[in-house]
């Protein structure tokens, strides 16, 4: 069974490892992610201006393409998910806006397609138990701290993936993989997001606190579903260069840990391009 | 031919400024069945009523239409006046030309006047066919049932008993007092709650007119105002795992519901460490530490906390994750608790995070000022975003919006001022008693302004925090109000039953049963022997649902007969 899949720009470029590991684990689980034949950038920010019609055009075009492909469209990137999902809920409520955008794009988006995150498919379609059964290389002993960030969960009434104050979806996933999820107080604190472009000191400061707190609570790795979080948390640790000195915390996509646990070959892990190389953790003795 | 009089009221300028009242009287005077029509400034005044009475005598009237305000305002007044002058009161009707005409058509006086005349004409048509009816009377049981033995229930029971009527007080726990028994010193003067309460409890227990049933619950209610049969079950057997005893039947005339509130579960606040961090407690738990004889100690390691953070509105005023309402008492008890803490731990520091301070009430704001000024409690205006453990301390992240900066406090103990929720089981009890509750489970009052202590079911009254968050003085006042209502009821010699209720024309009733579930007041039953529907007149509220539901027009309402309604409609639908 193939699931229409929207990779988005970041996963097609900088976060290629996320895309590669994601497609590989999906295929291994029989949930093939089938890239939309024709897609464009979603805009990467959900517009919050009073008149947001112009900025809603890009994500609506994506939704239109997705609607041609099926009933659901899956994403891996938390930002694309955020933008598409909120656009979908907004247009479901605001039919006037929907008509306006359709008039402009000369497309006929009907508002039917459902935007899902791949995590949601794992939880609701596959189920954690079924996933656990597919694990061939349990990540026993790996203390992995789930880091949720903001965009995957908030605002709850438009996204509704998990409890925004006490999320569990990544915890449950890690447990299914045999790892030990580490709770730490910063797991839903903001990493600074796009401030990394304009005011990198701010996002670096926030990110260092997040990583430090996870370490205080005994985490060996941080696990995320967002390419921007991944970058923000990892980049400030670059000074120590590639390779592990023992003082860095690798920042992994959940799909990368899945690829390891499902016993996929190393090229499917997508771990070559990290500033902090996580691979030594998974070296077989 | 009837001999009907029409009396058009100006209501000062309320009606007369829009409707040409003289013209309405003139036009109605032409109606074949109207023998007298006039207008007057205030019909409800003494001279106005006298005018009606005089006209009845002079023109030998047999029916009256008063064109004025809503019947819920003055129907009783005018029926009384008509009755005094010898016209059957049920042949006196009101035509509402104020709420349903002048008030809503102020910009179109011409059409308003035409509409007023039409409204009055329909009532003239109705009165022609109104029957002469008489109310019925039945006895009432002068005993009251009070449900809930917190401060409101205790006050209600004492008030009724001291007026000489027997009271049964049902409490589901094994002791009286409710939540007040767990409080420390109360605001405004720190008087100890247990002492205040104990006096009340003793007075109740020793009062000869009060029977206290502990570990008991009301499981069923039949009957109607003045004549309820309540079923009260002993729950101690169930708790002990034994088979429950037969519920006991208690006949009462009135019921006061005083089931109070319950605390908000801490685990609904995971972002504040609720249920996860031992040293994050709720207000009620902290009250118990502040009680005389108790000690303020951290639940985790028993140390005396030096730095205590209070978080106001924790879970309240939060439509997204908590409850939307303001719990009303927490701004006050936080100030109280902070001061009591400082009295016990003078070198300690208390912080309060707040959105705004709600301290309306006599002396209340001064009390909060006292916490800030005399006790150096540090008030920080901002919402707390997150609370988590760091080592053995509790970190509170908030903001001080007055200086525009995020704030972090490392505390020894955090007190969450969580909202009061309606008592658990309130919704079940509401169903049993046929009263309604809002979306949270707080009982609904019959009218938010004019009938704040009554439920919508006649004879069932409300007191205390079960109707909405309130503090002790408010709970006591409401209990006093409920007592007054019960006494008002008991002061009647007999119960008067209005005759304009539903009845069944048994010859054409097909026993189909459609009307039974249609009735929202459970006033209808099927009689299997005679195979007809019957109406319990005491429960009927004349809503008309059964009349519409009945496929055979067998269900009717006295003086709202099909012929009357059609005659009225004929005048409007031309
Ligand atoms: C932390 C805190 C501090 C406070 N401090 C103050 C203060 O200093 N001053 C002040 O004025 N107010 C204070 N209050 C408010 C005060 O607690 C309430 O006003 C008061 O408890 C209301 O009394 P009540 O009788 O309405 O309800 P409750 O005290 O809740 O009593 C209700 C009773 O009904 C019983 N019951 C419930 N359901 C049933 C049922 N189905 N059948 C039979 N019995 C039932 C319960 O067991 C209970 O005994 C404080 C509140 C809190 C949370
Ligand atoms: S009384 Fe004060 S603390 Fe309680 S909910 Fe209202 S504003 Fe918040
Ligand atoms: S008129 Fe209303 S309350 Fe009366 S019996 Fe009919 S449905 Fe019930
Ligand atoms: S709906 Fe009419 S016919 Fe049917 S039982 Fe009721 S009164 Fe009788």
GROMACS .gro file of N, CA and C in nm, chain A residues 157 163-166 185-189 209 217, chain B residues 270-271 276 320-321 385-386 388-390 397 408:
model
   72
  157UNK      N    1  -0.550   2.295   1.892
  157UNK     CA    2  -0.682   2.286   1.829
  157UNK      C    3  -0.674   2.284   1.677
  163UNK      N    4  -0.087   1.557   2.312
  163UNK     CA    5  -0.099   1.655   2.419
  163UNK      C    6   0.019   1.753   2.410
  164UNK      N    7  -0.006   1.883   2.387
  164UNK     CA    8   0.105   1.975   2.367
  164UNK      C    9   0.186   2.001   2.493
  165UNK      N   10   0.131   1.972   2.610
  165UNK     CA   11   0.207   1.997   2.733
  165UNK      C   12   0.274   1.871   2.785
  166UNK      N   13   0.219   1.756   2.754
  166UNK     CA   14   0.279   1.631   2.802
  166UNK      C   15   0.273   1.529   2.688
  185UNK      N   16   1.302   1.833   3.131
  185UNK     CA   17   1.206   1.943   3.135
  185UNK      C   18   1.204   2.030   3.010
  186UNK      N   19   1.306   2.026   2.928
  186UNK     CA   20   1.309   2.114   2.812
  186UNK      C   21   1.253   2.049   2.686
  187UNK      N   22   1.182   1.938   2.702
  187UNK     CA   23   1.149   1.864   2.582
  187UNK      C   24   1.044   1.931   2.494
  188UNK      N   25   0.977   2.035   2.542
  188UNK     CA   26   0.889   2.111   2.452
  188UNK      C   27   0.928   2.259   2.450
  189UNK      N   28   1.048   2.289   2.494
  189UNK     CA   29   1.093   2.429   2.486
  189UNK      C   30   1.134   2.460   2.343
  209UNK      N   31   2.089   2.518   2.612
  209UNK     CA   32   2.020   2.482   2.736
  209UNK      C   33   1.944   2.351   2.721
  217UNK      N   34   1.997   1.489   3.250
  217UNK     CA   35   1.904   1.381   3.281
  217UNK      C   36   1.948   1.247   3.223
  555UNK      N   37   0.008   1.849   3.394
  555UNK     CA   38   0.143   1.790   3.380
  555UNK      C   39   0.248   1.897   3.355
  556UNK      N   40   0.210   2.008   3.290
  556UNK     CA   41   0.310   2.112   3.261
  556UNK      C   42   0.358   2.178   3.390
  561UNK      N   43   0.341   1.456   3.941
  561UNK     CA   44   0.473   1.397   3.915
  561UNK      C   45   0.575   1.439   4.021
  605UNK      N   46  -0.832   2.646   2.684
  605UNK     CA   47  -0.772   2.545   2.600
  605UNK      C   48  -0.742   2.416   2.676
  606UNK      N   49  -0.688   2.430   2.798
  606UNK     CA   50  -0.644   2.308   2.866
  606UNK      C   51  -0.716   2.283   2.998
  670UNK      N   52   0.475   2.923   3.295
  670UNK     CA   53   0.469   2.840   3.176
  670UNK      C   54   0.502   2.696   3.208
  671UNK      N   55   0.585   2.676   3.309
  671UNK     CA   56   0.632   2.540   3.328
  671UNK      C   57   0.696   2.524   3.466
  673UNK      N   58   0.933   2.229   3.684
  673UNK     CA   59   1.001   2.099   3.677
  673UNK      C   60   1.101   2.087   3.791
  674UNK      N   61   1.146   1.965   3.813
  674UNK     CA   62   1.238   1.940   3.923
  674UNK      C   63   1.381   1.963   3.878
  675UNK      N   64   1.459   2.024   3.967
  675UNK     CA   65   1.604   2.033   3.943
  675UNK      C   66   1.668   1.992   4.075
  682UNK      N   67   0.910   2.847   3.601
  682UNK     CA   68   0.933   2.944   3.496
  682UNK      C   69   0.809   3.027   3.477
  693UNK      N   70   1.275   3.307   3.659
  693UNK     CA   71   1.290   3.170   3.707
  693UNK      C   72   1.306   3.174   3.858
   0.00000   0.00000   0.00000
